[in-house]
mmCIF file of C-alpha atoms in Angstrom:
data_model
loop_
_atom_site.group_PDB
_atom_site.id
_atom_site.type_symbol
_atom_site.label_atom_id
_atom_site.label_comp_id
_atom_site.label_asym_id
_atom_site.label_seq_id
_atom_site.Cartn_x
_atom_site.Cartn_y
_atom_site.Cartn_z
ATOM 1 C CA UNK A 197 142.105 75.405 114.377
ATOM 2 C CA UNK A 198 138.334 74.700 114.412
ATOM 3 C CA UNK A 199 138.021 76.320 117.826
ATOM 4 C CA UNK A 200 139.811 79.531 116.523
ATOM 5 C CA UNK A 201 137.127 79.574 114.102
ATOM 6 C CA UNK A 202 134.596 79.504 116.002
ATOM 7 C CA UNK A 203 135.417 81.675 118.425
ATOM 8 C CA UNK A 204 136.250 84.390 115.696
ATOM 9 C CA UNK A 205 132.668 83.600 114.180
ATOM 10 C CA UNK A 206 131.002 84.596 117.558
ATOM 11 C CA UNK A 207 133.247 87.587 118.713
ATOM 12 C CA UNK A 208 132.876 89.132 115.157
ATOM 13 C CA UNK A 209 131.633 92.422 115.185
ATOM 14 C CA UNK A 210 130.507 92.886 111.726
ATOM 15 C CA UNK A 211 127.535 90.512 111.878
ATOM 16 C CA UNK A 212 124.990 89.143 114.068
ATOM 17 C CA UNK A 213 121.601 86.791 113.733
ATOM 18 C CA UNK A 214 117.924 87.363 115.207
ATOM 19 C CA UNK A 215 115.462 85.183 115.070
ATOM 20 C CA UNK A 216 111.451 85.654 115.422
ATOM 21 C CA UNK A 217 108.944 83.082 116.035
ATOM 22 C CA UNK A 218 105.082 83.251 116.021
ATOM 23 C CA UNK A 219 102.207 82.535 118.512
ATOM 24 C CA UNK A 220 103.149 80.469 121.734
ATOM 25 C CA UNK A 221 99.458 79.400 122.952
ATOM 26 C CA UNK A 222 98.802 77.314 125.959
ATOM 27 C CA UNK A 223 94.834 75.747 124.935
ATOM 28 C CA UNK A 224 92.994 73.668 126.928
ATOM 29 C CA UNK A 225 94.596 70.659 125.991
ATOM 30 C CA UNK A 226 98.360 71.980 126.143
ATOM 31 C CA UNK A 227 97.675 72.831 130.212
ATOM 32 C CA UNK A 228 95.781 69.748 130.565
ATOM 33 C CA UNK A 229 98.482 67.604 129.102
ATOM 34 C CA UNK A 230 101.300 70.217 130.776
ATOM 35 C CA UNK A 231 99.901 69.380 134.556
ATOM 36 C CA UNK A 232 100.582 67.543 137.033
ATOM 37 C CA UNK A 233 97.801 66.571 139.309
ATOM 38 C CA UNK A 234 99.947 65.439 142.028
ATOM 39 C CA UNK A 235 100.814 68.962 143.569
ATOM 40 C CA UNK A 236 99.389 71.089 140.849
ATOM 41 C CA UNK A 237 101.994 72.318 139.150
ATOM 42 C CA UNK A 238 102.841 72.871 135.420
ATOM 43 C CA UNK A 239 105.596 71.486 133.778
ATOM 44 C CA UNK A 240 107.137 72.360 130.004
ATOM 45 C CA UNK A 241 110.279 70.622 130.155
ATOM 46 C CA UNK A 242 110.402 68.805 126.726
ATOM 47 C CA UNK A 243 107.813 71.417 124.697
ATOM 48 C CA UNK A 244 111.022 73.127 123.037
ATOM 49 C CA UNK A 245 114.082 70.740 123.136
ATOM 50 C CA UNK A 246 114.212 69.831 119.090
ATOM 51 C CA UNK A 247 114.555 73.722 118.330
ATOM 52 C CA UNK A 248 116.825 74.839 121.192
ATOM 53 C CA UNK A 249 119.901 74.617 119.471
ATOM 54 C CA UNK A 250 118.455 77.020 116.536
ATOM 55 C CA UNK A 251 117.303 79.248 119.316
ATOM 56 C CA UNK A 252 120.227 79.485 121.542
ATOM 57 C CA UNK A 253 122.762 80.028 117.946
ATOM 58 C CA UNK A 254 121.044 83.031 117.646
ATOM 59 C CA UNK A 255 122.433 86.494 118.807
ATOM 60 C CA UNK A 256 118.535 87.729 119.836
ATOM 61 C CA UNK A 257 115.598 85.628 119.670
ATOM 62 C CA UNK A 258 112.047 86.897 120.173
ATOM 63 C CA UNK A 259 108.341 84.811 120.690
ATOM 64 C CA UNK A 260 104.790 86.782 120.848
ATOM 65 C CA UNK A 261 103.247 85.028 124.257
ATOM 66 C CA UNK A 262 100.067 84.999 123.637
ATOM 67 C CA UNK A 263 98.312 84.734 126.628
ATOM 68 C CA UNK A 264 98.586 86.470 129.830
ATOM 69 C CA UNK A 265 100.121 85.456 133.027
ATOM 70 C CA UNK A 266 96.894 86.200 135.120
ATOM 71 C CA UNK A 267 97.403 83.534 137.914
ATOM 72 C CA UNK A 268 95.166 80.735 138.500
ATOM 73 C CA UNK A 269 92.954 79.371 137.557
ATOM 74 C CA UNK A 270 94.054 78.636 134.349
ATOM 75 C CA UNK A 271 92.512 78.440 131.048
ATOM 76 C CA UNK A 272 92.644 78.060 127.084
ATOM 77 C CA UNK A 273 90.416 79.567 124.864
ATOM 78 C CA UNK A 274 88.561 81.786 124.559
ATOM 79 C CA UNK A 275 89.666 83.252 127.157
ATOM 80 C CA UNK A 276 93.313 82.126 127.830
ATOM 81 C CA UNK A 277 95.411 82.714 131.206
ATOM 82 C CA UNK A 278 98.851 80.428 131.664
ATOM 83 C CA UNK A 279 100.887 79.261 134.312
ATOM 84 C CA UNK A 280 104.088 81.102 135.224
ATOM 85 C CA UNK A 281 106.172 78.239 134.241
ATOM 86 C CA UNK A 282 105.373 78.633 130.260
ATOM 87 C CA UNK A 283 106.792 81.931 130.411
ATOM 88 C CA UNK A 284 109.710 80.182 132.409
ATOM 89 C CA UNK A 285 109.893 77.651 129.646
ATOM 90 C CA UNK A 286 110.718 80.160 127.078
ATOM 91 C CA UNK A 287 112.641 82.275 128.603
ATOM 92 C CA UNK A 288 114.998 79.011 129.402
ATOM 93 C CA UNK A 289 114.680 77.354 125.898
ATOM 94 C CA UNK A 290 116.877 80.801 125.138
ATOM 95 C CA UNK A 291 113.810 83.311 123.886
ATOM 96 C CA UNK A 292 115.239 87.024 124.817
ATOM 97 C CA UNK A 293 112.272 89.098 124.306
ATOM 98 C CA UNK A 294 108.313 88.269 124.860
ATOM 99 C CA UNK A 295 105.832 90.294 122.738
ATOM 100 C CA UNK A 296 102.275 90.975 124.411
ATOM 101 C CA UNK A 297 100.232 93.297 122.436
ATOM 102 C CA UNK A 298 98.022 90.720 120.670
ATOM 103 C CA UNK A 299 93.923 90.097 121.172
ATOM 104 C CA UNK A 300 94.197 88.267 124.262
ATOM 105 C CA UNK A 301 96.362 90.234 126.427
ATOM 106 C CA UNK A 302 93.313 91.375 128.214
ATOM 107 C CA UNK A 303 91.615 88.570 128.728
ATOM 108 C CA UNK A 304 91.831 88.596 132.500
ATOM 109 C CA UNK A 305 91.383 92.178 132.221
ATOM 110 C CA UNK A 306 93.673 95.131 133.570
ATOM 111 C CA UNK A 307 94.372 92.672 136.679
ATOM 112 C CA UNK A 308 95.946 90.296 134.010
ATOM 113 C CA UNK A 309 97.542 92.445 131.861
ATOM 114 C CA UNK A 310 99.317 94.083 135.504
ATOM 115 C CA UNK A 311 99.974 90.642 137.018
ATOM 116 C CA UNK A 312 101.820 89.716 133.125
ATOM 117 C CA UNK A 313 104.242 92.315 133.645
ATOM 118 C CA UNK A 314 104.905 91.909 137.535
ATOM 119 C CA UNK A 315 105.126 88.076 136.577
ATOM 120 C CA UNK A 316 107.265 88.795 133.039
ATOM 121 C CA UNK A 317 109.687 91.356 135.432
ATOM 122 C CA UNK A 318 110.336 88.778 138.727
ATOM 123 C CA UNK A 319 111.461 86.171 136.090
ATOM 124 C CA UNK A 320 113.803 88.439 134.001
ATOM 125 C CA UNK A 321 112.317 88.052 131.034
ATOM 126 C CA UNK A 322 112.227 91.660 128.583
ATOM 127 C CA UNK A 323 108.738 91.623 127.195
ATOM 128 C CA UNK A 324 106.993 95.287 125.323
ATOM 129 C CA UNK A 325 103.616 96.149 124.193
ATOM 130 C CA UNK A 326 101.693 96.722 127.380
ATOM 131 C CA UNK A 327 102.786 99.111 129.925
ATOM 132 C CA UNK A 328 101.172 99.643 133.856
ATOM 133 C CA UNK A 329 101.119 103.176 133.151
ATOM 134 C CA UNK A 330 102.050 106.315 130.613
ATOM 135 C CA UNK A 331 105.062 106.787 133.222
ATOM 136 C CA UNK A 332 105.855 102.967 132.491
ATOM 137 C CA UNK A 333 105.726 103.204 129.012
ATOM 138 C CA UNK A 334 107.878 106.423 128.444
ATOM 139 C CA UNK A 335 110.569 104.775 130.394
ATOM 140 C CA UNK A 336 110.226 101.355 128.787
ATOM 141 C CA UNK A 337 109.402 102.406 124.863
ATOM 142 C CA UNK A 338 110.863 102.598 122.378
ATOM 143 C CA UNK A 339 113.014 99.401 123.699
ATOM 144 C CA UNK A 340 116.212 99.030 121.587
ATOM 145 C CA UNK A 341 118.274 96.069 122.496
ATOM 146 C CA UNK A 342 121.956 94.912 122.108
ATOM 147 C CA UNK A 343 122.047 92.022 119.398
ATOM 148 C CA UNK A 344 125.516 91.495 118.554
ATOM 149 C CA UNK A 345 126.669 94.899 119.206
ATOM 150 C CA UNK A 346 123.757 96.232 116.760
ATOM 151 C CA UNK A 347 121.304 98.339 118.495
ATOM 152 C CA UNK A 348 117.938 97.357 117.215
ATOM 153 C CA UNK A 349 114.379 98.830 118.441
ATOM 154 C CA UNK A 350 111.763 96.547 118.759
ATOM 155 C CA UNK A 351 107.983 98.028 118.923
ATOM 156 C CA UNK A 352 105.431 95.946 119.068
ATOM 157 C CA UNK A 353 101.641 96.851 118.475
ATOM 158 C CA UNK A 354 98.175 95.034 118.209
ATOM 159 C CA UNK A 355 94.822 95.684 116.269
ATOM 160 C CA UNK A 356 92.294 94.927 118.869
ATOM 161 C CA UNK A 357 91.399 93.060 122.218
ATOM 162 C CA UNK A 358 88.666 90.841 121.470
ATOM 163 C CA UNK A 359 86.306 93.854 122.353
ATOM 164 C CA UNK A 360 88.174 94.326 126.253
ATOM 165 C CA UNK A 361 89.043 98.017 127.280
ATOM 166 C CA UNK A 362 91.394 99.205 129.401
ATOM 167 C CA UNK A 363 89.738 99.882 132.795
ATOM 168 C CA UNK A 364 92.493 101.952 134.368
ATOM 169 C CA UNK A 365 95.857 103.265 133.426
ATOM 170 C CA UNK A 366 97.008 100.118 131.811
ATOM 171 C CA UNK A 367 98.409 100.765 128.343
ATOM 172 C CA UNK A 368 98.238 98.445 125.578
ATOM 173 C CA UNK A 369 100.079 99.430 122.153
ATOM 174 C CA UNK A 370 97.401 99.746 119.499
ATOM 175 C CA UNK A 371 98.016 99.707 116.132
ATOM 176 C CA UNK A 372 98.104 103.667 115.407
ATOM 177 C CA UNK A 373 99.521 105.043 112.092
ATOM 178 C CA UNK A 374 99.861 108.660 114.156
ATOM 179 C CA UNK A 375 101.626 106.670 117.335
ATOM 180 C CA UNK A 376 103.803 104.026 115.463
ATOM 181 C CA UNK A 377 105.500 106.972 113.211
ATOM 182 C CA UNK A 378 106.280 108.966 116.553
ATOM 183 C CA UNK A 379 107.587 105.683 117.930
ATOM 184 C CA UNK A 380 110.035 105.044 115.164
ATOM 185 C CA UNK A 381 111.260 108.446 114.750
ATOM 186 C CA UNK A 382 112.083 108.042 118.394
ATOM 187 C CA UNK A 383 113.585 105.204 118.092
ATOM 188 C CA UNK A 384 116.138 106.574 115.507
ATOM 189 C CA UNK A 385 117.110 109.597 117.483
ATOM 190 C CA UNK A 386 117.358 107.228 120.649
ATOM 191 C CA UNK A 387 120.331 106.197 118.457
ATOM 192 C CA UNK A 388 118.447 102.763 116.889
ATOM 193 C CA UNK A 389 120.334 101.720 113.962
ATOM 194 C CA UNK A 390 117.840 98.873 113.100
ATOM 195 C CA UNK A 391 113.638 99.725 113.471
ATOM 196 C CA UNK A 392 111.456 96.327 113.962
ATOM 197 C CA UNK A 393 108.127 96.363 114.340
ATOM 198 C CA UNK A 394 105.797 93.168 115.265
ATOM 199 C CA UNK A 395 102.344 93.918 114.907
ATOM 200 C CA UNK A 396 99.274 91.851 115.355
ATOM 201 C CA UNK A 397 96.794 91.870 112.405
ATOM 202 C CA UNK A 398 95.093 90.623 109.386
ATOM 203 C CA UNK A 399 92.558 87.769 109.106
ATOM 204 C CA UNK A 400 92.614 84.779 110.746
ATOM 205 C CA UNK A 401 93.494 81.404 108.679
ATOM 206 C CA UNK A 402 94.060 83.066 105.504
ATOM 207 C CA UNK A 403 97.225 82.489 103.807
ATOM 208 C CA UNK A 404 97.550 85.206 101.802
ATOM 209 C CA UNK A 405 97.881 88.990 103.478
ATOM 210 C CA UNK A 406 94.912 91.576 103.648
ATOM 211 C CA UNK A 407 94.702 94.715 102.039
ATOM 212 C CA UNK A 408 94.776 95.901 105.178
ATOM 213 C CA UNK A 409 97.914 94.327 105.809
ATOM 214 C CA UNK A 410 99.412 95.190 102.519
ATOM 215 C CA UNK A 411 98.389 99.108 103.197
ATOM 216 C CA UNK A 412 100.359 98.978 106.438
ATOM 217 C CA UNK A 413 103.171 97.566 105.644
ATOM 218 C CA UNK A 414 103.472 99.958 102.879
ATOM 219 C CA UNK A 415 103.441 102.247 105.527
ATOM 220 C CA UNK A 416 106.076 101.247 107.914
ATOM 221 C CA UNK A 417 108.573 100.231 104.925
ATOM 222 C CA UNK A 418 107.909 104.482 104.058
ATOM 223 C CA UNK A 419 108.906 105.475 107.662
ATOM 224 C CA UNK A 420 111.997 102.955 107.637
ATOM 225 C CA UNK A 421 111.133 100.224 109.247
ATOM 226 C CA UNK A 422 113.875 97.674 108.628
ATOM 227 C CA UNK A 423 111.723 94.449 109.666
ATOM 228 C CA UNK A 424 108.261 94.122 109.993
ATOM 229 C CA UNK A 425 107.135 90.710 111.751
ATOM 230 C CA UNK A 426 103.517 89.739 111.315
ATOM 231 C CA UNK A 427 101.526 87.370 114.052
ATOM 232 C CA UNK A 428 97.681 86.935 114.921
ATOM 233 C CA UNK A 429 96.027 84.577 111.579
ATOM 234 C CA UNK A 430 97.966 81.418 113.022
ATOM 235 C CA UNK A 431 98.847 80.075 109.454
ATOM 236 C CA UNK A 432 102.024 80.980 107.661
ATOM 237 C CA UNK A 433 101.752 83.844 105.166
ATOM 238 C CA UNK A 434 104.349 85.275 102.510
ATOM 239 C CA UNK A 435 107.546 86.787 103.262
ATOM 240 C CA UNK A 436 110.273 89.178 101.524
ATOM 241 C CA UNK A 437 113.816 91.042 101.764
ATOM 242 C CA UNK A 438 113.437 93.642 99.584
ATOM 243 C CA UNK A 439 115.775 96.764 98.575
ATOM 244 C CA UNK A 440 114.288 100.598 98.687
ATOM 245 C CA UNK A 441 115.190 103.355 96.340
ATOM 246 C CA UNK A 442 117.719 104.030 98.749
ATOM 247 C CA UNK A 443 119.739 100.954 99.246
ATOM 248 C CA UNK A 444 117.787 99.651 102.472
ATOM 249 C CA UNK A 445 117.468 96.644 102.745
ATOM 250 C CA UNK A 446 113.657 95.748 104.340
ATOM 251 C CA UNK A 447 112.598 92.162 106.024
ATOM 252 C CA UNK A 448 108.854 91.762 105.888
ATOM 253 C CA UNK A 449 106.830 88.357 107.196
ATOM 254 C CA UNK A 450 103.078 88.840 106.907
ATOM 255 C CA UNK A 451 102.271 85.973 109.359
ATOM 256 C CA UNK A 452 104.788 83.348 111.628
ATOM 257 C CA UNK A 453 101.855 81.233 112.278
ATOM 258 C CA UNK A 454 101.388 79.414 115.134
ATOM 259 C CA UNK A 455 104.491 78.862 117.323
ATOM 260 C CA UNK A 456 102.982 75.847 119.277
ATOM 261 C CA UNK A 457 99.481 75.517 120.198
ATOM 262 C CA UNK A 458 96.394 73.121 120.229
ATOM 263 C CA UNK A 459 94.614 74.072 116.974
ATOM 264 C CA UNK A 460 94.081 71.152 114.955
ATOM 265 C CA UNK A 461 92.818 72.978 111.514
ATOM 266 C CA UNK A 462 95.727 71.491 108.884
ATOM 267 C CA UNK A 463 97.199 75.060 108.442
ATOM 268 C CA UNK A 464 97.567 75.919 112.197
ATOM 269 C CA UNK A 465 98.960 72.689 113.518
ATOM 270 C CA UNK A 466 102.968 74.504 112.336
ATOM 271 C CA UNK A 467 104.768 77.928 111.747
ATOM 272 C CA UNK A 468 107.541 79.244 110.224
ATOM 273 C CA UNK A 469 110.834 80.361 112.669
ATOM 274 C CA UNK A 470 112.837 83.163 110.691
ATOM 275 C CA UNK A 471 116.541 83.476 111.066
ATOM 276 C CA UNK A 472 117.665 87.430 109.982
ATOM 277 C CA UNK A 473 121.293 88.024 109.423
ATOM 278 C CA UNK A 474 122.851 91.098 110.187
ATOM 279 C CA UNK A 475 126.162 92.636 109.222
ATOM 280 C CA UNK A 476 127.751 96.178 108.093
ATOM 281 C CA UNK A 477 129.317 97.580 105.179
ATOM 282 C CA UNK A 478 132.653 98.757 105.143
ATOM 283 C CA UNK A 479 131.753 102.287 106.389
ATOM 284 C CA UNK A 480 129.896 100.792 109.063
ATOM 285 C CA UNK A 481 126.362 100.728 108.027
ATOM 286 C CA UNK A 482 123.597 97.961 109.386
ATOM 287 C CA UNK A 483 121.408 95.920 107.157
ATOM 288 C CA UNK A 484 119.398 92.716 106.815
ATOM 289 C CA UNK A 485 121.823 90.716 104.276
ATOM 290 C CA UNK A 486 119.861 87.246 104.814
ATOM 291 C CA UNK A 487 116.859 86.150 105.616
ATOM 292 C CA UNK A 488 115.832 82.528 106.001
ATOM 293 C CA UNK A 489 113.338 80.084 107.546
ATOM 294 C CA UNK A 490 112.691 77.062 109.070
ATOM 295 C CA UNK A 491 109.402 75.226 109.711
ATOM 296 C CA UNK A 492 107.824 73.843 112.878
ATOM 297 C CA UNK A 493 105.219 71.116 113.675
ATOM 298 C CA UNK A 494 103.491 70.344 116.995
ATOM 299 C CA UNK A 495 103.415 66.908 118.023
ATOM 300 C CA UNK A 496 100.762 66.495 120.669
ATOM 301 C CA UNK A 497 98.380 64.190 121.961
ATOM 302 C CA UNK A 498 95.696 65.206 119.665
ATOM 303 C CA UNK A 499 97.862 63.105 116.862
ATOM 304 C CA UNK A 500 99.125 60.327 118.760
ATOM 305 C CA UNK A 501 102.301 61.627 120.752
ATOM 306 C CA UNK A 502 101.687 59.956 124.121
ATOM 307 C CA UNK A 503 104.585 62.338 125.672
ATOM 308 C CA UNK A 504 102.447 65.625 125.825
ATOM 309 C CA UNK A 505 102.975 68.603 123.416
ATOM 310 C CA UNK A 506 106.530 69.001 121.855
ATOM 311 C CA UNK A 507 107.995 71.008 118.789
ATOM 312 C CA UNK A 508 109.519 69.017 115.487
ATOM 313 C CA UNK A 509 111.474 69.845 112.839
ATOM 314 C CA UNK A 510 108.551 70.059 110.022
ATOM 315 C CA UNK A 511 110.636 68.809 107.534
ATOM 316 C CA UNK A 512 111.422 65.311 109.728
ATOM 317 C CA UNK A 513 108.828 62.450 109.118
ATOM 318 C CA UNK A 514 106.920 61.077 112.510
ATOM 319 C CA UNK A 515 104.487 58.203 112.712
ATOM 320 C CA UNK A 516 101.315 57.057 112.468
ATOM 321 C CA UNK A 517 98.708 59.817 112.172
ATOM 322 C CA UNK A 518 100.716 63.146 112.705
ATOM 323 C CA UNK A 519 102.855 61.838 110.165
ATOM 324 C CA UNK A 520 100.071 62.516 107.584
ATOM 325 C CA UNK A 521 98.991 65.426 109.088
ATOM 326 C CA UNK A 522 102.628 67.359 109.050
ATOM 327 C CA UNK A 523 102.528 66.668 105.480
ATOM 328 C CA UNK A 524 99.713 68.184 104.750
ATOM 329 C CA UNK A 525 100.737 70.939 107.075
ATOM 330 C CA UNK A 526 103.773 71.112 104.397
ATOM 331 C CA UNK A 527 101.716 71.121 101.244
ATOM 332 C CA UNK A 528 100.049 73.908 102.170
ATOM 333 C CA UNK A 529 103.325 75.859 103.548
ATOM 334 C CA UNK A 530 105.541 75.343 101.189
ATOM 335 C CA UNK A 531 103.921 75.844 97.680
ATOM 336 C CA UNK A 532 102.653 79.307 99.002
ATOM 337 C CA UNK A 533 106.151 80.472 100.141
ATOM 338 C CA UNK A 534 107.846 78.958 97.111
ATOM 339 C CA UNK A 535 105.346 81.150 94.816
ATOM 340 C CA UNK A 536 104.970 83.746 97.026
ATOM 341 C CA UNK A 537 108.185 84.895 99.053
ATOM 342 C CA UNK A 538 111.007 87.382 97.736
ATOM 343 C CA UNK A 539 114.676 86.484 98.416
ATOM 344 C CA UNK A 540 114.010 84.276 101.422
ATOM 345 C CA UNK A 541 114.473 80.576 101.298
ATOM 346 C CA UNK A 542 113.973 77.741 103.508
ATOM 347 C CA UNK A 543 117.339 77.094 105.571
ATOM 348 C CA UNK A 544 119.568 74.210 103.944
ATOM 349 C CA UNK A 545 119.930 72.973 107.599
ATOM 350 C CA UNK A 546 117.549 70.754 109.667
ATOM 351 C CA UNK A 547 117.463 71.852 113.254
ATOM 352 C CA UNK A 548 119.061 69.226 115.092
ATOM 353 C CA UNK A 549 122.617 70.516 113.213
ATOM 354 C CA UNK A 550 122.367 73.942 114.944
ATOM 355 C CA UNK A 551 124.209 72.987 117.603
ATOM 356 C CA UNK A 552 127.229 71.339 115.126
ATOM 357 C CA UNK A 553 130.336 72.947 113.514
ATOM 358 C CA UNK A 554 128.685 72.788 110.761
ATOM 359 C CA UNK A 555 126.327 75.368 111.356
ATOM 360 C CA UNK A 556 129.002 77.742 112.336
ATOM 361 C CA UNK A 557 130.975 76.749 109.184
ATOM 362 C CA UNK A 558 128.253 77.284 106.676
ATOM 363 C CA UNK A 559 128.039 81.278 108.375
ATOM 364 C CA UNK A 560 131.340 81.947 106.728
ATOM 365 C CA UNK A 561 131.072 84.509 104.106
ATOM 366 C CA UNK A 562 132.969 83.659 100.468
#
């Protein structure tokens, strides 16, 4: 009986889950601690095994890499480049989609930001945001994906490069009010049903949005956006599933935070995962109908994990020094989205029960 269940829960047409994480880094410290001096190579194998299950019970599931693939030699801030293998390591932890446009992505230059998407294409991973040419990018955006048998765009834009230009015919998706509405209204007559848009912005290490922020997302919510997904401060900020004039139903995260990194400030050392349910009305329609989230804390040698860099559960206690340190990661984090956040809660499961019949139980609608 329980495997009937199941299987109807996962072939059901009517509904389908996304879920949208924020800033995978690679510092200094992460490639230092991810390397093996013995033949030079780079190995991730236990960075993401406490959230896999939450990422693989997801129908789509989408990181913003942010750093490019440049080649060696490798480096963290301020100028980051990773190893091939990260990318790898996402891509096999279950991550569908890899957002670029952010700061760094030119931080080897045009070479990098060419090399990224050469790399990003030999390893099968879907990525948007930068583009080798205008020919590239008309045949590669708007990108609308299958999730669940939804067909959901997913645009992706940035505010700046840390000051680098495009040398040659590299594109890189700049925030532009002009270029995002012509993107959108693409989108929808490409036959989109559901408009994201992850765009890189605000200030860094501020917990509350800009204006500038604010103004924008005012913005895309007017041209239909159904879920805007914030990234770039690398601290949590509010979140909301509102309802227009019309009905729609609108996701909005100001800032993920960081996804994993090497930051040790008490407000970057975590992030926030966000789970979005989909499903349609009777006559068909899409919509957001749940949002929830889950919180994430590295574990890394800078607070006494011997093992390298992995991700917890924020919510289960460690040892020693990172134990105080991931609770004041959660006094921050929580207070601010309790008082702050608009119809979307913290998930009533911990993340090692994603891969349990619970979790598929606790999807049944009433």
């Amino acid at each position: 009986m329980l495997g009937l269940l199941l299987s109807s829960l996962l072939l059901a047409p009517d509904s389908a889950s996304m879920v949208w994480v924020g800033d995978a880094m690679q510092h200094q410290a992460q490639l230092s601690s991810a390397r093996n001096a013995s033949d030079d190579s780079y190995s991730y194998a236990h960075y993401f095994d406490s959230i896999a299950d939450y990422i693989a019970s997801a129908d789509y599931a989408v990181a913003n890499l942010e750093t490019p693939l440049g080649g060696a030699p490798f480096t963290g801030y301020p100028a980051f480049c990773a190893p091939d293998s990260y990318a790898e390591a996402l891509r096999d932890v279950g991550f569908d989609l890899l957002l670029c446009a952010n700061n760094h992505i030119l931080d080897r230059r045009d070479r990098g930001l060419h090399r990224t998407i050469t790399t990003l294409d030999s390893l099968s991973i879907p990525h948007t945001g930068i583009y080798h040419d205008t020919h590239h990018r008309s045949q590669s955006s708007p990108m609308i994906v299958d999730v669940g048998g939804f067909k959901v765009a997913i645009l992706n834009y940035t505010y700046g490069t840390n000051g680098f230009t495009v040398q040659g015919e590299a594109i890189v998706d700049y925030i532009d009010r002009q270029l995002m509405a012509s993107d959108v209204a693409e989108a929808r007559n490409l036959g989109a049903e559901l408009v994201a848009v992850a765009v890189h912005w605000g200030e860094e290490y501020h917990l509350l949005p800009s204006r500038s922020q604010q103004s924008l997302a005012g913005y895309l919510k007017e041209l239909g956006v159904d879920m805007i997904i914030g990234s770039h401060p690398h601290v949590v900020q509010p979140m909301e599933l509102s309802t227009d004039s019309t009905g729609q139903r609108q996701f909005l995260i100001y800032s993920l935070g960081n996804f994993i990194s090497a930051m040790r400030t008490v407000d970057t050392r975590g992030g926030a995962m966000v789970r979005l349910h989909l499903s349609r009305d009777q006559l068909g329609r899409p919509s957001i109908d749940e949002a929830s989230y889950q919180l994430v804390f590295v574990y890394s040698p800078l607070n006494g994990h011997t093992d390298g860099f992995t991700l917890r559960d924020a919510q289960q206690p460690l040892s020693g020094i990172a134990e105080q340190q991931r609770r004041q990661f959660l006094a921050n984090a929580l207070p601010l989205f309790n008082l702050h956040n608009l119809n979307v809660a913290q998930d009533t499961l911990r993340l090692n029960q994603y891969h349990s019949p619970c979790y598929y139980l606790s999807t049944l609608k009433p």
